[in-house]
Amino acid sequence: MSSTRHLVVIGGGAAGFFCAVNAARMDSQLRVTIVEKASRVLQKVKVSGGGRCNVTHHCFSIPDMARRYPRGEQFVKRAFRHFFVPDTIEWFASRGVAVKHEADGRMFPVSDSSQTIIDCLLQEANRYGVEVLMNFSVAELTKQAQGWHLQAADGRQLQADLLCVACGGFPKLEQFDWLVKATGHSIVAPVPSLFTFNLPGHAITQLMGVATPVRIKLVGTRWEAEGPCLITHWGLSGPAVLRLSAFGARHLAEAGYQYSVLVNWLPHENETGLREQFVRHRQLKATQKIGNTDGITLPQRLWHFLLAMK
Ligand SMILES: Cc1cc2nc3c(=O)[nH]c(=O)nc-3n(C[C@H](O)[C@H](O)[C@H](O)COP(=O)(O)OP(=O)(O)OC[C@H]3O[C@@H](n4cnc5c(N)ncnc54)[C@H](O)[C@@H]3O)c2cc1C
């Protein structure tokens, strides 16, 4: 009788592949199978980072990095102590994939192609004999005295000694039912995150296309974010807005997506300094309109819009 243990990984995404290839590498006695409900694996990796795959972030402090996670700060801190940014860089480098960082800290493969990351993970899977079963949608999971029994929607069955659930997220709570039933875990109801802000009928939408760095705050909360903001024909977008939507995701859902934001259009200036600058302008260039003043680092259309606001 074989003593080979079988690890089944549910989900052929980034997390499932990373778990599978590392487990297979670290324990040559382990049989590893990935089951994937779709007909292709690593589909999200393909589109991530605009097709370039933002692999990690150029941040080497665990507390600083953990602060960027809206609700999982303590959890990721513990995980990062086991595997952090230098480990990610080294993991890919030792498999021939060099990564580079950009001014905003995002790190991409030097090829600027997510396919490089996909190829690397697929090669690792091949190298360590990880089996991949496609179109295997786990419909039922049963805990047994020794391990797990998996039943696919098409009737296929699998037996596992060890199980890794890496099935990504689902938008609706009931989509986790099969997992809750088998494991008894509780699931926090998912809410949308990383969305833009609609300002129907707001005059600022006339400035669509204008982009500038801001600090943006959800009124009545402690949530704020800093970074580029893009004015669109429907409202506000850009990294600062997306980040704020992630940090305030639960609050915004509870508020029925009716909320106020406060935008600081000059996040690197302070009020006293600006007031002094305007007084100086009045004294030195009394005949020149304030709209033509030098030193205001705002896009001109936005500056004129703000001056015209009542
Ligand atoms: C447009 C876009 C851009 C992104 N850009 C970036 C980026 O640049 N950098 C970054 O870090 N992140 C980015 N992300 C997020 C990133 O892609 C995800 O966080 C990551 O792919 C999640 O990986 P995962 O393995 O946890 O889940 P997934 O990639 O969702 O994989 C889960 C897999 O499980 C399968 N599955 C689900 N249920 C079952 C079941 N019952 N049986 C069998 N299989 C099942 C699914 O089909 C899926 O293939 C982006 C996401 C999107 C959509």
Tab-separated table of C-alpha atoms and ligand atoms in Angstrom:
chain	number	residue	atom	x	y	z
A	1	MET	CA	0.000	0.000	0.000
A	2	SER	CA	1.374	3.388	-0.976
A	3	SER	CA	1.968	5.919	1.764
A	4	THR	CA	1.856	8.829	-0.688
A	5	ARG	CA	-0.378	11.553	0.636
A	6	HIS	CA	-2.562	13.534	-1.715
A	7	LEU	CA	-2.948	17.311	-1.543
A	8	VAL	CA	-5.842	18.706	-3.549
A	9	VAL	CA	-5.840	22.419	-4.252
A	10	ILE	CA	-9.213	23.875	-5.200
A	11	GLY	CA	-8.661	26.710	-7.685
A	12	GLY	CA	-6.111	27.180	-10.436
A	13	GLY	CA	-5.456	30.857	-9.780
A	14	ALA	CA	-2.324	32.584	-8.477
A	15	ALA	CA	-2.839	31.368	-4.904
A	16	GLY	CA	-3.648	27.772	-5.880
A	17	PHE	CA	-0.662	27.452	-8.195
A	18	PHE	CA	1.726	29.042	-5.735
A	19	CYS	CA	0.595	26.696	-2.981
A	20	ALA	CA	0.657	23.638	-5.244
A	21	VAL	CA	4.109	24.147	-6.762
A	22	ASN	CA	5.721	24.988	-3.427
A	23	ALA	CA	4.110	22.064	-1.628
A	24	ALA	CA	5.200	19.687	-4.396
A	25	ARG	CA	8.740	21.081	-4.326
A	26	MET	CA	9.059	20.910	-0.550
A	27	ASP	CA	7.693	17.369	-0.204
A	28	SER	CA	8.671	15.091	-3.052
A	29	GLN	CA	6.494	12.333	-1.537
A	30	LEU	CA	3.369	14.424	-1.866
A	31	ARG	CA	0.981	13.934	-4.796
A	32	VAL	CA	-0.449	17.348	-5.693
A	33	THR	CA	-3.558	17.993	-7.802
A	34	ILE	CA	-5.105	21.341	-8.714
A	35	VAL	CA	-8.807	21.229	-9.589
A	36	GLU	CA	-10.074	24.171	-11.627
A	37	LYS	CA	-13.681	24.779	-12.580
A	38	ALA	CA	-12.870	26.794	-15.712
A	39	SER	CA	-11.271	25.544	-18.906
A	40	ARG	CA	-8.226	27.748	-18.361
A	41	VAL	CA	-5.983	28.391	-15.379
A	42	LEU	CA	-4.413	31.620	-14.104
A	43	GLN	CA	-6.919	33.754	-15.980
A	44	LYS	CA	-6.839	36.635	-13.523
A	45	VAL	CA	-3.057	36.676	-13.502
A	46	LYS	CA	-3.264	37.167	-17.265
A	47	VAL	CA	-5.277	40.404	-16.949
A	48	SER	CA	-3.694	41.645	-13.718
A	49	GLY	CA	-1.792	44.917	-13.740
A	50	GLY	CA	-3.169	45.775	-17.190
A	51	GLY	CA	-1.625	42.592	-18.630
A	52	ARG	CA	1.763	43.265	-17.007
A	53	CYS	CA	1.058	41.639	-13.619
A	54	ASN	CA	1.891	43.796	-10.626
A	55	VAL	CA	3.700	40.975	-8.812
A	56	THR	CA	4.523	42.743	-5.567
A	57	HIS	CA	5.234	46.160	-4.113
A	58	HIS	CA	8.586	47.833	-3.501
A	59	CYS	CA	8.127	48.039	0.263
A	60	PHE	CA	10.453	46.259	2.633
A	61	SER	CA	8.831	47.081	5.955
A	62	ILE	CA	6.212	44.629	7.181
A	63	PRO	CA	4.270	47.229	9.253
A	64	ASP	CA	4.243	49.708	6.320
A	65	MET	CA	3.053	47.066	3.902
A	66	ALA	CA	0.431	45.682	6.307
A	67	ARG	CA	-1.077	49.156	6.728
A	68	ARG	CA	-2.046	49.059	3.042
A	69	TYR	CA	-4.533	46.237	3.687
A	70	PRO	CA	-7.886	47.736	4.650
A	71	ARG	CA	-9.220	44.960	6.877
A	72	GLY	CA	-6.492	42.340	7.087
A	73	GLU	CA	-3.630	44.237	8.672
A	74	GLN	CA	-3.000	41.856	11.571
A	75	PHE	CA	-3.535	38.746	9.472
A	76	VAL	CA	-1.142	39.789	6.706
A	77	LYS	CA	1.491	40.813	9.260
A	78	ARG	CA	1.619	37.229	10.470
A	79	ALA	CA	1.729	35.892	6.909
A	80	PHE	CA	4.431	38.383	5.889
A	81	ARG	CA	6.688	37.137	8.670
A	82	HIS	CA	6.798	33.840	6.754
A	83	PHE	CA	6.990	35.177	3.220
A	84	PHE	CA	7.499	38.804	2.351
A	85	VAL	CA	8.479	41.050	-0.569
A	86	PRO	CA	12.184	40.013	-0.677
A	87	ASP	CA	11.055	36.370	-0.701
A	88	THR	CA	8.739	37.042	-3.667
A	89	ILE	CA	11.499	38.820	-5.577
A	90	GLU	CA	13.949	36.022	-4.804
A	91	TRP	CA	11.398	33.282	-5.618
A	92	PHE	CA	10.898	34.612	-9.129
A	93	ALA	CA	14.557	35.623	-9.641
A	94	SER	CA	15.765	32.117	-8.843
A	95	ARG	CA	13.410	30.848	-11.558
A	96	GLY	CA	14.763	33.280	-14.130
A	97	VAL	CA	12.102	35.976	-13.761
A	98	ALA	CA	13.587	39.359	-12.885
A	99	VAL	CA	11.261	42.032	-11.574
A	100	LYS	CA	11.636	45.815	-11.647
A	101	HIS	CA	9.912	48.572	-9.747
A	102	GLU	CA	8.269	51.753	-10.963
A	103	ALA	CA	8.173	55.207	-9.366
A	104	ASP	CA	4.924	54.417	-7.498
A	105	GLY	CA	6.404	51.233	-6.012
A	106	ARG	CA	4.598	48.691	-8.196
A	107	MET	CA	6.792	45.784	-9.271
A	108	PHE	CA	6.401	44.059	-12.633
A	109	PRO	CA	8.357	41.378	-14.488
A	110	VAL	CA	10.987	43.107	-16.653
A	111	SER	CA	9.220	41.595	-19.665
A	112	ASP	CA	6.173	43.769	-18.776
A	113	SER	CA	4.036	40.728	-19.565
A	114	SER	CA	1.867	38.727	-17.180
A	115	GLN	CA	2.502	35.730	-19.454
A	116	THR	CA	6.034	35.561	-17.986
A	117	ILE	CA	4.535	34.915	-14.551
A	118	ILE	CA	2.034	32.392	-15.935
A	119	ASP	CA	4.795	30.543	-17.809
A	120	CYS	CA	6.927	30.449	-14.659
A	121	LEU	CA	4.111	28.951	-12.567
A	122	LEU	CA	3.199	26.427	-15.286
A	123	GLN	CA	6.853	25.384	-15.644
A	124	GLU	CA	7.098	24.860	-11.898
A	125	ALA	CA	3.934	22.766	-11.973
A	126	ASN	CA	5.425	20.624	-14.757
A	127	ARG	CA	8.758	20.329	-13.033
A	128	TYR	CA	7.252	18.990	-9.810
A	129	GLY	CA	4.569	16.862	-11.463
A	130	VAL	CA	1.558	18.827	-10.264
A	131	GLU	CA	-1.548	17.400	-11.913
A	132	VAL	CA	-4.162	19.900	-13.143
A	133	LEU	CA	-7.788	18.837	-13.647
A	134	MET	CA	-9.726	21.337	-15.720
A	135	ASN	CA	-13.493	21.850	-15.797
A	136	PHE	CA	-13.611	20.332	-12.326
A	137	SER	CA	-16.059	22.465	-10.405
A	138	VAL	CA	-16.185	21.318	-6.797
A	139	ALA	CA	-19.886	21.110	-5.986
A	140	GLU	CA	-19.668	19.173	-2.772
A	141	LEU	CA	-16.991	18.781	-0.198
A	142	THR	CA	-17.228	16.280	2.639
A	143	LYS	CA	-14.966	16.010	5.665
A	144	GLN	CA	-14.097	12.407	6.440
A	145	ALA	CA	-12.328	10.726	9.322
A	146	GLN	CA	-9.168	10.773	7.207
A	147	GLY	CA	-9.136	13.675	4.786
A	148	TRP	CA	-11.717	14.966	2.344
A	149	HIS	CA	-14.022	13.781	-0.399
A	150	LEU	CA	-14.625	16.088	-3.355
A	151	GLN	CA	-17.447	15.784	-5.832
A	152	ALA	CA	-17.433	17.803	-9.049
A	153	ALA	CA	-20.560	19.174	-10.694
A	154	ASP	CA	-20.131	16.629	-13.525
A	155	GLY	CA	-19.967	13.727	-11.057
A	156	ARG	CA	-16.183	13.199	-10.972
A	157	GLN	CA	-14.867	12.382	-7.512
A	158	LEU	CA	-11.563	12.813	-5.733
A	159	GLN	CA	-10.138	11.811	-2.417
A	160	ALA	CA	-7.706	14.108	-0.587
A	161	ASP	CA	-5.597	13.739	2.547
A	162	LEU	CA	-4.897	17.443	2.577
A	163	LEU	CA	-6.919	20.265	1.133
A	164	CYS	CA	-6.093	23.829	0.151
A	165	VAL	CA	-9.033	26.057	-0.708
A	166	ALA	CA	-7.810	28.774	-3.089
A	167	CYS	CA	-11.023	29.443	-4.977
A	168	GLY	CA	-10.738	33.238	-4.924
A	169	GLY	CA	-13.664	35.417	-3.976
A	170	PHE	CA	-17.360	35.276	-4.822
A	171	PRO	CA	-19.642	38.299	-4.913
A	172	LYS	CA	-22.524	36.630	-3.025
A	173	LEU	CA	-22.513	35.082	0.432
A	174	GLU	CA	-24.505	32.021	-0.670
A	175	GLN	CA	-21.786	31.120	-3.178
A	176	PHE	CA	-19.688	30.048	-0.194
A	177	ASP	CA	-22.355	27.597	1.031
A	178	TRP	CA	-20.544	24.440	-0.156
A	179	LEU	CA	-17.491	25.525	1.790
A	180	VAL	CA	-19.308	26.562	4.945
A	181	LYS	CA	-21.259	23.301	4.988
A	182	ALA	CA	-18.078	21.215	4.811
A	183	THR	CA	-15.752	23.196	7.040
A	184	GLY	CA	-18.040	24.993	9.486
A	185	HIS	CA	-16.120	28.206	8.868
A	186	SER	CA	-18.003	31.466	9.031
A	187	ILE	CA	-17.760	33.851	6.098
A	188	VAL	CA	-17.897	37.625	6.341
A	189	ALA	CA	-20.427	38.869	3.757
A	190	PRO	CA	-18.520	40.199	0.741
A	191	VAL	CA	-19.065	43.805	-0.378
A	192	PRO	CA	-17.793	45.613	-3.488
A	193	SER	CA	-14.379	47.239	-3.303
A	194	LEU	CA	-12.114	49.187	-5.667
A	195	PHE	CA	-14.800	51.269	-7.354
A	196	THR	CA	-15.013	54.842	-8.613
A	197	PHE	CA	-17.274	57.543	-7.165
A	198	ASN	CA	-20.353	58.757	-9.048
A	199	LEU	CA	-21.274	62.432	-8.677
A	200	PRO	CA	-24.403	62.656	-10.834
A	201	GLY	CA	-24.949	66.177	-12.140
A	202	HIS	CA	-21.977	67.655	-10.276
A	203	ALA	CA	-20.379	70.600	-12.082
A	204	ILE	CA	-16.891	69.194	-11.594
A	205	THR	CA	-17.608	66.507	-14.198
A	206	GLN	CA	-17.144	69.269	-16.814
A	207	LEU	CA	-13.439	68.905	-16.049
A	208	MET	CA	-13.313	65.296	-17.245
A	209	GLY	CA	-9.804	64.215	-18.128
A	210	VAL	CA	-8.158	66.436	-15.487
A	211	ALA	CA	-5.832	64.463	-13.208
A	212	THR	CA	-4.042	65.712	-10.111
A	213	PRO	CA	-2.698	64.346	-6.816
A	214	VAL	CA	-5.183	64.671	-3.944
A	215	ARG	CA	-5.961	63.632	-0.404
A	216	ILE	CA	-9.536	62.404	-0.256
A	217	LYS	CA	-11.532	61.661	2.871
A	218	LEU	CA	-14.842	59.959	3.576
A	219	VAL	CA	-16.738	62.508	5.647
A	220	GLY	CA	-17.620	61.248	9.118
A	221	THR	CA	-15.075	58.419	9.056
A	222	ARG	CA	-11.377	58.015	9.674
A	223	TRP	CA	-10.852	56.767	6.125
A	224	GLU	CA	-8.742	58.831	3.782
A	225	ALA	CA	-6.387	58.125	0.901
A	226	GLU	CA	-3.744	59.972	-1.023
A	227	GLY	CA	-2.644	59.663	-4.639
A	228	PRO	CA	-3.617	60.610	-8.175
A	229	CYS	CA	-7.289	61.464	-8.814
A	230	LEU	CA	-8.872	61.552	-12.253
A	231	ILE	CA	-12.014	63.602	-12.904
A	232	THR	CA	-14.296	61.689	-15.265
A	233	HIS	CA	-17.607	62.424	-16.961
A	234	TRP	CA	-19.391	60.582	-14.136
A	235	GLY	CA	-17.360	61.675	-11.095
A	236	LEU	CA	-14.016	60.778	-9.565
A	237	SER	CA	-11.632	57.940	-10.346
A	238	GLY	CA	-7.915	57.156	-10.097
A	239	PRO	CA	-5.752	55.369	-7.524
A	240	ALA	CA	-6.689	57.618	-4.543
A	241	VAL	CA	-10.408	57.037	-5.143
A	242	LEU	CA	-10.042	53.289	-5.688
A	243	ARG	CA	-7.945	53.026	-2.522
A	244	LEU	CA	-10.517	54.985	-0.503
A	245	SER	CA	-13.329	52.759	-1.805
A	246	ALA	CA	-11.371	49.733	-0.560
A	247	PHE	CA	-10.689	51.181	2.873
A	248	GLY	CA	-14.261	52.434	3.270
A	249	ALA	CA	-15.925	49.442	1.525
A	250	ARG	CA	-17.938	48.245	4.532
A	251	HIS	CA	-18.916	51.730	5.658
A	252	LEU	CA	-20.043	52.638	2.116
A	253	ALA	CA	-22.113	49.465	1.759
A	254	GLU	CA	-23.818	50.167	5.094
A	255	ALA	CA	-24.481	53.762	3.976
A	256	GLY	CA	-26.227	52.473	0.832
A	257	TYR	CA	-23.543	54.176	-1.267
A	258	GLN	CA	-24.867	57.649	-0.343
A	259	TYR	CA	-21.931	59.519	1.139
A	260	SER	CA	-19.879	62.715	1.068
A	261	VAL	CA	-16.198	63.030	0.332
A	262	LEU	CA	-13.858	65.878	1.093
A	263	VAL	CA	-11.104	66.446	-1.468
A	264	ASN	CA	-7.906	68.282	-0.622
A	265	TRP	CA	-6.701	69.335	-4.067
A	266	LEU	CA	-3.368	70.578	-2.728
A	267	PRO	CA	-2.381	67.835	-0.285
A	268	HIS	CA	1.205	69.020	-0.043
A	269	GLU	CA	0.372	72.622	0.852
A	270	ASN	CA	-0.897	74.005	4.120
A	271	GLU	CA	-3.528	76.673	4.579
A	272	THR	CA	-1.196	79.232	6.218
A	273	GLY	CA	1.353	78.925	3.418
A	274	LEU	CA	-1.315	79.347	0.753
A	275	ARG	CA	-2.867	82.360	2.485
A	276	GLU	CA	0.579	83.994	2.682
A	277	GLN	CA	1.109	83.248	-1.002
A	278	PHE	CA	-2.202	84.917	-1.949
A	279	VAL	CA	-1.471	87.988	0.221
A	280	ARG	CA	1.968	88.284	-1.405
A	281	HIS	CA	0.321	88.029	-4.816
A	282	ARG	CA	-2.094	90.846	-3.935
A	283	GLN	CA	0.742	93.052	-2.718
A	284	LEU	CA	3.210	92.402	-5.533
A	285	LYS	CA	0.945	91.821	-8.523
A	286	ALA	CA	-2.184	93.769	-7.634
A	287	THR	CA	-3.284	94.075	-11.256
A	288	GLN	CA	-2.825	90.398	-12.115
A	289	LYS	CA	-5.786	88.061	-11.676
A	290	ILE	CA	-5.380	85.386	-9.014
A	291	GLY	CA	-6.155	82.794	-11.681
A	292	ASN	CA	-2.859	83.671	-13.340
A	293	THR	CA	-0.787	83.374	-10.189
A	294	ASP	CA	2.380	81.288	-10.377
A	295	GLY	CA	3.161	78.651	-7.822
A	296	ILE	CA	-0.247	76.931	-7.648
A	297	THR	CA	0.497	73.411	-8.732
A	298	LEU	CA	-3.037	72.640	-9.916
A	299	PRO	CA	-4.116	71.971	-13.486
A	300	GLN	CA	-5.267	75.360	-14.734
A	301	ARG	CA	-8.820	74.243	-15.577
A	302	LEU	CA	-9.275	72.937	-12.036
A	303	TRP	CA	-7.778	76.082	-10.482
A	304	HIS	CA	-10.158	78.301	-12.455
A	305	PHE	CA	-13.091	76.034	-11.566
A	306	LEU	CA	-12.272	76.246	-7.851
A	307	LEU	CA	-11.922	80.034	-8.018
A	308	ALA	CA	-15.328	80.321	-9.687
A	309	MET	CA	-17.048	78.126	-7.042
A	310	LYS	CA	-19.459	79.910	-4.752
B	1	LIG	C1	-8.559	43.328	-13.894
B	1	LIG	C2	-7.762	42.885	-12.669
B	1	LIG	C3	-6.493	43.388	-12.481
B	1	LIG	C4	-5.750	42.985	-11.357
B	1	LIG	N1	-4.476	43.458	-11.203
B	1	LIG	C5	-3.720	42.996	-10.191
B	1	LIG	C6	-2.351	43.323	-10.073
B	1	LIG	O1	-1.791	43.993	-10.922
B	1	LIG	N2	-1.665	42.861	-9.009
B	1	LIG	C7	-2.261	42.060	-8.062
B	1	LIG	O2	-1.574	41.661	-7.120
B	1	LIG	N3	-3.530	41.711	-8.167
B	1	LIG	C8	-4.264	42.140	-9.217
B	1	LIG	N4	-5.550	41.752	-9.328
B	1	LIG	C9	-6.098	40.887	-8.305
B	1	LIG	C10	-5.552	39.497	-8.528
B	1	LIG	O3	-5.768	39.109	-9.870
B	1	LIG	C11	-6.247	38.554	-7.579
B	1	LIG	O4	-6.097	39.018	-6.261
B	1	LIG	C12	-5.638	37.167	-7.673
B	1	LIG	O5	-5.654	36.705	-8.987
B	1	LIG	C13	-6.432	36.261	-6.784
B	1	LIG	O6	-5.873	34.987	-6.938
B	1	LIG	P1	-6.587	33.756	-6.323
B	1	LIG	O7	-5.792	32.576	-6.730
B	1	LIG	O8	-6.815	33.972	-4.863
B	1	LIG	O9	-8.040	33.739	-6.958
B	1	LIG	P2	-8.481	33.579	-8.496
B	1	LIG	O10	-7.484	34.096	-9.427
B	1	LIG	O11	-9.864	34.105	-8.548
B	1	LIG	O12	-8.499	32.019	-8.675
B	1	LIG	C14	-9.458	31.198	-8.082
B	1	LIG	C15	-9.728	30.054	-9.031
B	1	LIG	O13	-10.580	29.140	-8.369
B	1	LIG	C16	-11.498	28.645	-9.322
B	1	LIG	N5	-12.671	28.139	-8.578
B	1	LIG	C17	-13.608	28.843	-7.884
B	1	LIG	N6	-14.523	28.028	-7.353
B	1	LIG	C18	-14.168	26.777	-7.689
B	1	LIG	C19	-14.737	25.496	-7.448
B	1	LIG	N7	-15.860	25.360	-6.732
B	1	LIG	N8	-14.107	24.412	-7.966
B	1	LIG	C20	-12.960	24.536	-8.690
B	1	LIG	N9	-12.386	25.722	-8.963
B	1	LIG	C21	-12.979	26.828	-8.469
B	1	LIG	C22	-11.803	29.851	-10.192
B	1	LIG	O14	-12.311	29.460	-11.456
B	1	LIG	C23	-10.425	30.494	-10.292
B	1	LIG	O15	-9.686	30.053	-11.417
B	1	LIG	C24	-6.311	42.106	-10.434
B	1	LIG	C25	-7.592	41.597	-10.641
B	1	LIG	C26	-8.306	41.965	-11.758
B	1	LIG	C27	-9.685	41.376	-11.974
